[in-house]
Amino acid sequence: NKSTSSRININKVRPGDYIVHKNHGIGRFLKIEKINITGESRDYLVIQYLDGKISVAADQLGSINKYRASGSLKPKVNRLGGTEWERVKDRNKKAINKIAVDLLKLYAQRERQEGYAYPPDGPWQIELEDSFPHQPTPDQIKAVKDIKIDMELDKPMDRLICGDVGYGKTEVALRAIFKAITAGKQVI
């Protein structure tokens, strides 16, 4: 059950929703109540934990997030002041650090590997690119240039092109595909 958290929107939180407090862990939102302190009335979110409740000022929500999870499993509500939440955070920090170290090792290993260096653009590449009906945008031009630089190096290439629908990712990809095909490589 993979979970993520997102900044809480006080207008979208409902009684019974799970809340993650960075110091106390997972609790259930009960209600918003007005508390009058020194003559000033403020809204507070009341969060229920296994062994008590806390109130968090609605204008100071930087320490809480709404709990989100994929799947239908309900999270385990934590105890206030217990060590369980600290253990969960420590375990996750260690997992994140391990992933970071593994990625660094992978990229260091890939830097030492030899890849295929594609030849510079030939006349067919130029003819194909000139045949597109629309002028490429500055972002497309930069993406194509960066891709070709990567392809012409003798290092393995890692590159992801992303953008909204209709912004020319296919035209960028076709240029790279054609460069690979004219060099005798297969493309999926």
PDB file of C-alpha atoms in Angstrom:
ATOM      1  CA  ASN A   1       0.000   0.000   0.000  1.00  0.00           C
ATOM      2  CA  LYS A   2       1.864   3.025  -1.299  1.00  0.00           C
ATOM      3  CA  SER A   3       0.993   6.382   0.231  1.00  0.00           C
ATOM      4  CA  THR A   4       1.806   9.989  -0.447  1.00  0.00           C
ATOM      5  CA  SER A   5       0.928  13.148   1.346  1.00  0.00           C
ATOM      6  CA  SER A   6      -0.127  16.508  -0.014  1.00  0.00           C
ATOM      7  CA  ARG A   7      -0.526  19.937   1.573  1.00  0.00           C
ATOM      8  CA  ILE A   8      -3.788  20.071   3.430  1.00  0.00           C
ATOM      9  CA  ASN A   9      -6.638  22.218   2.153  1.00  0.00           C
ATOM     10  CA  ILE A  10      -8.811  23.095   5.123  1.00  0.00           C
ATOM     11  CA  ASN A  11     -11.873  23.361   2.870  1.00  0.00           C
ATOM     12  CA  LYS A  12     -11.475  19.779   1.617  1.00  0.00           C
ATOM     13  CA  VAL A  13     -10.791  17.944   4.855  1.00  0.00           C
ATOM     14  CA  ARG A  14     -13.783  16.036   6.259  1.00  0.00           C
ATOM     15  CA  PRO A  15     -14.407  14.441   9.654  1.00  0.00           C
ATOM     16  CA  GLY A  16     -12.909  10.965   9.629  1.00  0.00           C
ATOM     17  CA  ASP A  17     -10.146  11.821   7.131  1.00  0.00           C
ATOM     18  CA  TYR A  18      -6.680  10.664   8.088  1.00  0.00           C
ATOM     19  CA  ILE A  19      -4.131  13.388   8.797  1.00  0.00           C
ATOM     20  CA  VAL A  20      -0.332  13.111   9.020  1.00  0.00           C
ATOM     21  CA  HIS A  21       1.365  15.404  11.534  1.00  0.00           C
ATOM     22  CA  LYS A  22       5.128  15.565  11.084  1.00  0.00           C
ATOM     23  CA  ASN A  23       5.757  15.178  14.827  1.00  0.00           C
ATOM     24  CA  HIS A  24       2.890  12.942  15.930  1.00  0.00           C
ATOM     25  CA  GLY A  25       2.147  10.728  12.931  1.00  0.00           C
ATOM     26  CA  ILE A  26      -1.183   9.531  11.588  1.00  0.00           C
ATOM     27  CA  GLY A  27      -4.414  10.574  13.283  1.00  0.00           C
ATOM     28  CA  ARG A  28      -8.047  11.130  12.315  1.00  0.00           C
ATOM     29  CA  PHE A  29      -9.497  14.561  11.744  1.00  0.00           C
ATOM     30  CA  LEU A  30     -12.497  15.110  14.019  1.00  0.00           C
ATOM     31  CA  LYS A  31     -13.638  18.685  13.531  1.00  0.00           C
ATOM     32  CA  ILE A  32     -12.739  22.332  13.308  1.00  0.00           C
ATOM     33  CA  GLU A  33     -13.415  24.214  16.513  1.00  0.00           C
ATOM     34  CA  LYS A  34     -13.076  27.845  17.495  1.00  0.00           C
ATOM     35  CA  ILE A  35     -10.904  28.459  20.524  1.00  0.00           C
ATOM     36  CA  ASN A  36     -10.700  31.838  22.203  1.00  0.00           C
ATOM     37  CA  ILE A  37      -7.212  32.603  23.480  1.00  0.00           C
ATOM     38  CA  THR A  38      -6.427  36.056  24.893  1.00  0.00           C
ATOM     39  CA  GLY A  39      -9.601  37.501  23.422  1.00  0.00           C
ATOM     40  CA  GLU A  40      -8.854  36.351  19.878  1.00  0.00           C
ATOM     41  CA  SER A  41     -10.926  33.539  18.363  1.00  0.00           C
ATOM     42  CA  ARG A  42      -9.086  31.166  16.014  1.00  0.00           C
ATOM     43  CA  ASP A  43     -10.001  27.997  14.127  1.00  0.00           C
ATOM     44  CA  TYR A  44      -8.241  24.790  15.169  1.00  0.00           C
ATOM     45  CA  LEU A  45      -8.240  21.351  13.555  1.00  0.00           C
ATOM     46  CA  VAL A  46      -8.863  18.678  16.171  1.00  0.00           C
ATOM     47  CA  ILE A  47      -7.010  15.437  15.409  1.00  0.00           C
ATOM     48  CA  GLN A  48      -7.687  12.180  17.282  1.00  0.00           C
ATOM     49  CA  TYR A  49      -4.838   9.792  18.073  1.00  0.00           C
ATOM     50  CA  LEU A  50      -5.011   6.423  19.847  1.00  0.00           C
ATOM     51  CA  ASP A  51      -4.422   7.973  23.236  1.00  0.00           C
ATOM     52  CA  GLY A  52      -5.540  11.573  22.906  1.00  0.00           C
ATOM     53  CA  LYS A  53      -6.300  14.595  20.780  1.00  0.00           C
ATOM     54  CA  ILE A  54      -4.340  17.575  19.565  1.00  0.00           C
ATOM     55  CA  SER A  55      -5.505  20.905  18.162  1.00  0.00           C
ATOM     56  CA  VAL A  56      -3.590  22.583  15.344  1.00  0.00           C
ATOM     57  CA  ALA A  57      -4.226  26.234  14.480  1.00  0.00           C
ATOM     58  CA  ALA A  58      -5.815  26.487  11.034  1.00  0.00           C
ATOM     59  CA  ASP A  59      -3.464  29.304  10.071  1.00  0.00           C
ATOM     60  CA  GLN A  60      -0.389  27.205  10.940  1.00  0.00           C
ATOM     61  CA  LEU A  61      -0.901  24.063   8.868  1.00  0.00           C
ATOM     62  CA  GLY A  62       2.701  23.644   7.721  1.00  0.00           C
ATOM     63  CA  SER A  63       3.202  20.631   9.989  1.00  0.00           C
ATOM     64  CA  ILE A  64       0.228  18.577   8.752  1.00  0.00           C
ATOM     65  CA  ASN A  65      -0.807  16.911   5.513  1.00  0.00           C
ATOM     66  CA  LYS A  66      -3.806  14.917   4.435  1.00  0.00           C
ATOM     67  CA  TYR A  67      -3.008  11.206   4.272  1.00  0.00           C
ATOM     68  CA  ARG A  68      -3.394   9.697   0.810  1.00  0.00           C
ATOM     69  CA  ALA A  69      -3.014   6.057  -0.106  1.00  0.00           C
ATOM     70  CA  SER A  70      -3.460   3.837  -3.103  1.00  0.00           C
ATOM     71  CA  GLY A  71      -5.711   0.949  -2.237  1.00  0.00           C
ATOM     72  CA  SER A  72      -8.390   0.608   0.378  1.00  0.00           C
ATOM     73  CA  LEU A  73      -6.352  -0.303   3.453  1.00  0.00           C
ATOM     74  CA  LYS A  74      -6.831   2.113   6.322  1.00  0.00           C
ATOM     75  CA  PRO A  75      -3.666   3.421   7.965  1.00  0.00           C
ATOM     76  CA  LYS A  76      -2.776   2.641  11.539  1.00  0.00           C
ATOM     77  CA  VAL A  77      -3.456   5.584  13.865  1.00  0.00           C
ATOM     78  CA  ASN A  78      -0.423   6.443  16.003  1.00  0.00           C
ATOM     79  CA  ARG A  79      -0.077   7.188  19.704  1.00  0.00           C
ATOM     80  CA  LEU A  80       0.839  10.662  20.885  1.00  0.00           C
ATOM     81  CA  GLY A  81       4.365  10.805  22.225  1.00  0.00           C
ATOM     82  CA  GLY A  82       5.084   7.214  21.274  1.00  0.00           C
ATOM     83  CA  THR A  83       8.191   6.027  19.487  1.00  0.00           C
ATOM     84  CA  GLU A  84       6.348   4.236  16.688  1.00  0.00           C
ATOM     85  CA  TRP A  85       6.064   7.324  14.444  1.00  0.00           C
ATOM     86  CA  GLU A  86       9.773   8.099  14.892  1.00  0.00           C
ATOM     87  CA  ARG A  87      10.587   4.504  13.907  1.00  0.00           C
ATOM     88  CA  VAL A  88       8.411   4.813  10.777  1.00  0.00           C
ATOM     89  CA  LYS A  89      10.145   8.079   9.822  1.00  0.00           C
ATOM     90  CA  ASP A  90      13.600   6.600  10.468  1.00  0.00           C
ATOM     91  CA  ARG A  91      12.773   3.484   8.435  1.00  0.00           C
ATOM     92  CA  ASN A  92      11.566   5.642   5.533  1.00  0.00           C
ATOM     93  CA  LYS A  93      14.638   7.895   5.729  1.00  0.00           C
ATOM     94  CA  LYS A  94      16.862   4.815   5.543  1.00  0.00           C
ATOM     95  CA  ALA A  95      14.885   3.485   2.560  1.00  0.00           C
ATOM     96  CA  ILE A  96      15.165   6.843   0.766  1.00  0.00           C
ATOM     97  CA  ASN A  97      18.896   7.023   1.492  1.00  0.00           C
ATOM     98  CA  LYS A  98      19.354   3.482   0.167  1.00  0.00           C
ATOM     99  CA  ILE A  99      17.531   4.390  -3.045  1.00  0.00           C
ATOM    100  CA  ALA A 100      19.700   7.504  -3.423  1.00  0.00           C
ATOM    101  CA  VAL A 101      22.910   5.499  -2.878  1.00  0.00           C
ATOM    102  CA  ASP A 102      21.727   2.814  -5.320  1.00  0.00           C
ATOM    103  CA  LEU A 103      20.964   5.470  -7.937  1.00  0.00           C
ATOM    104  CA  LEU A 104      24.382   7.076  -7.461  1.00  0.00           C
ATOM    105  CA  LYS A 105      26.041   3.663  -7.878  1.00  0.00           C
ATOM    106  CA  LEU A 106      23.953   2.930 -10.977  1.00  0.00           C
ATOM    107  CA  TYR A 107      24.822   6.253 -12.597  1.00  0.00           C
ATOM    108  CA  ALA A 108      28.508   5.885 -11.712  1.00  0.00           C
ATOM    109  CA  GLN A 109      28.440   2.422 -13.283  1.00  0.00           C
ATOM    110  CA  ARG A 110      26.669   3.738 -16.389  1.00  0.00           C
ATOM    111  CA  GLU A 111      29.279   6.523 -16.717  1.00  0.00           C
ATOM    112  CA  ARG A 112      31.964   3.847 -17.048  1.00  0.00           C
ATOM    113  CA  GLN A 113      30.029   1.844 -19.635  1.00  0.00           C
ATOM    114  CA  GLU A 114      30.574   2.374 -23.307  1.00  0.00           C
ATOM    115  CA  GLY A 115      27.551   3.162 -25.422  1.00  0.00           C
ATOM    116  CA  TYR A 116      26.959   3.511 -29.139  1.00  0.00           C
ATOM    117  CA  ALA A 117      27.995   6.872 -30.600  1.00  0.00           C
ATOM    118  CA  TYR A 118      25.618   7.760 -33.431  1.00  0.00           C
ATOM    119  CA  PRO A 119      27.116   9.567 -36.423  1.00  0.00           C
ATOM    120  CA  PRO A 120      26.417  13.271 -37.031  1.00  0.00           C
ATOM    121  CA  ASP A 121      23.309  14.157 -39.031  1.00  0.00           C
ATOM    122  CA  GLY A 122      23.447  13.222 -42.665  1.00  0.00           C
ATOM    123  CA  PRO A 123      21.512  14.644 -45.629  1.00  0.00           C
ATOM    124  CA  TRP A 124      18.508  12.327 -45.056  1.00  0.00           C
ATOM    125  CA  GLN A 125      18.172  13.568 -41.477  1.00  0.00           C
ATOM    126  CA  ILE A 126      18.185  17.173 -42.658  1.00  0.00           C
ATOM    127  CA  GLU A 127      15.680  16.363 -45.427  1.00  0.00           C
ATOM    128  CA  LEU A 128      13.328  14.659 -42.935  1.00  0.00           C
ATOM    129  CA  GLU A 129      13.498  17.546 -40.481  1.00  0.00           C
ATOM    130  CA  ASP A 130      12.889  20.104 -43.215  1.00  0.00           C
ATOM    131  CA  SER A 131       9.791  18.172 -44.324  1.00  0.00           C
ATOM    132  CA  PHE A 132       7.825  18.801 -41.111  1.00  0.00           C
ATOM    133  CA  PRO A 133       4.950  21.222 -41.864  1.00  0.00           C
ATOM    134  CA  HIS A 134       5.388  23.358 -38.717  1.00  0.00           C
ATOM    135  CA  GLN A 135       8.360  25.293 -37.455  1.00  0.00           C
ATOM    136  CA  PRO A 136       9.690  23.737 -34.241  1.00  0.00           C
ATOM    137  CA  THR A 137       9.253  25.725 -31.046  1.00  0.00           C
ATOM    138  CA  PRO A 138      12.312  26.900 -29.097  1.00  0.00           C
ATOM    139  CA  ASP A 139      11.688  24.095 -26.563  1.00  0.00           C
ATOM    140  CA  GLN A 140      11.543  21.495 -29.350  1.00  0.00           C
ATOM    141  CA  ILE A 141      14.753  22.840 -30.891  1.00  0.00           C
ATOM    142  CA  LYS A 142      16.516  22.620 -27.515  1.00  0.00           C
ATOM    143  CA  ALA A 143      15.184  19.101 -26.843  1.00  0.00           C
ATOM    144  CA  VAL A 144      16.274  17.854 -30.289  1.00  0.00           C
ATOM    145  CA  LYS A 145      19.703  19.430 -29.883  1.00  0.00           C
ATOM    146  CA  ASP A 146      20.176  17.890 -26.414  1.00  0.00           C
ATOM    147  CA  ILE A 147      19.024  14.471 -27.637  1.00  0.00           C
ATOM    148  CA  LYS A 148      21.393  14.529 -30.598  1.00  0.00           C
ATOM    149  CA  ILE A 149      24.313  15.544 -28.362  1.00  0.00           C
ATOM    150  CA  ASP A 150      23.513  12.572 -26.102  1.00  0.00           C
ATOM    151  CA  MET A 151      23.118  10.203 -29.055  1.00  0.00           C
ATOM    152  CA  GLU A 152      26.461  11.217 -30.543  1.00  0.00           C
ATOM    153  CA  LEU A 153      28.345  10.534 -27.295  1.00  0.00           C
ATOM    154  CA  ASP A 154      29.715   7.060 -26.633  1.00  0.00           C
ATOM    155  CA  LYS A 155      27.851   6.859 -23.288  1.00  0.00           C
ATOM    156  CA  PRO A 156      24.525   5.149 -22.531  1.00  0.00           C
ATOM    157  CA  MET A 157      21.719   7.671 -22.914  1.00  0.00           C
ATOM    158  CA  ASP A 158      19.001   8.396 -20.344  1.00  0.00           C
ATOM    159  CA  ARG A 159      16.530  11.041 -21.421  1.00  0.00           C
ATOM    160  CA  LEU A 160      12.829  11.556 -20.890  1.00  0.00           C
ATOM    161  CA  ILE A 161      10.798  13.998 -22.962  1.00  0.00           C
ATOM    162  CA  CYS A 162       7.577  15.131 -21.343  1.00  0.00           C
ATOM    163  CA  GLY A 163       5.017  17.821 -21.988  1.00  0.00           C
ATOM    164  CA  ASP A 164       1.335  18.477 -22.396  1.00  0.00           C
ATOM    165  CA  VAL A 165      -0.723  16.998 -25.220  1.00  0.00           C
ATOM    166  CA  GLY A 166      -0.175  18.769 -28.516  1.00  0.00           C
ATOM    167  CA  TYR A 167       3.192  20.349 -27.745  1.00  0.00           C
ATOM    168  CA  GLY A 168       5.305  18.387 -30.218  1.00  0.00           C
ATOM    169  CA  LYS A 169       6.826  15.470 -28.334  1.00  0.00           C
ATOM    170  CA  THR A 170       6.155  13.177 -31.298  1.00  0.00           C
ATOM    171  CA  GLU A 171       8.030  15.475 -33.695  1.00  0.00           C
ATOM    172  CA  VAL A 172      10.988  15.481 -31.312  1.00  0.00           C
ATOM    173  CA  ALA A 173      10.862  11.693 -30.990  1.00  0.00           C
ATOM    174  CA  LEU A 174      10.629  11.176 -34.766  1.00  0.00           C
ATOM    175  CA  ARG A 175      13.871  13.079 -35.275  1.00  0.00           C
ATOM    176  CA  ALA A 176      15.662  10.825 -32.758  1.00  0.00           C
ATOM    177  CA  ILE A 177      14.035   7.692 -34.198  1.00  0.00           C
ATOM    178  CA  PHE A 178      15.125   8.593 -37.725  1.00  0.00           C
ATOM    179  CA  LYS A 179      18.676   9.277 -36.524  1.00  0.00           C
ATOM    180  CA  ALA A 180      18.775   5.803 -34.937  1.00  0.00           C
ATOM    181  CA  ILE A 181      17.278   4.055 -37.980  1.00  0.00           C
ATOM    182  CA  THR A 182      19.664   5.707 -40.461  1.00  0.00           C
ATOM    183  CA  ALA A 183      22.527   4.444 -38.267  1.00  0.00           C
ATOM    184  CA  GLY A 184      21.222   0.883 -38.690  1.00  0.00           C
ATOM    185  CA  LYS A 185      19.657   0.524 -35.205  1.00  0.00           C
ATOM    186  CA  GLN A 186      16.199  -0.748 -34.309  1.00  0.00           C
ATOM    187  CA  VAL A 187      13.628   1.377 -32.532  1.00  0.00           C
ATOM    188  CA  ILE A 188      10.601   0.459 -30.462  1.00  0.00           C
TER     189      ILE A 188
END
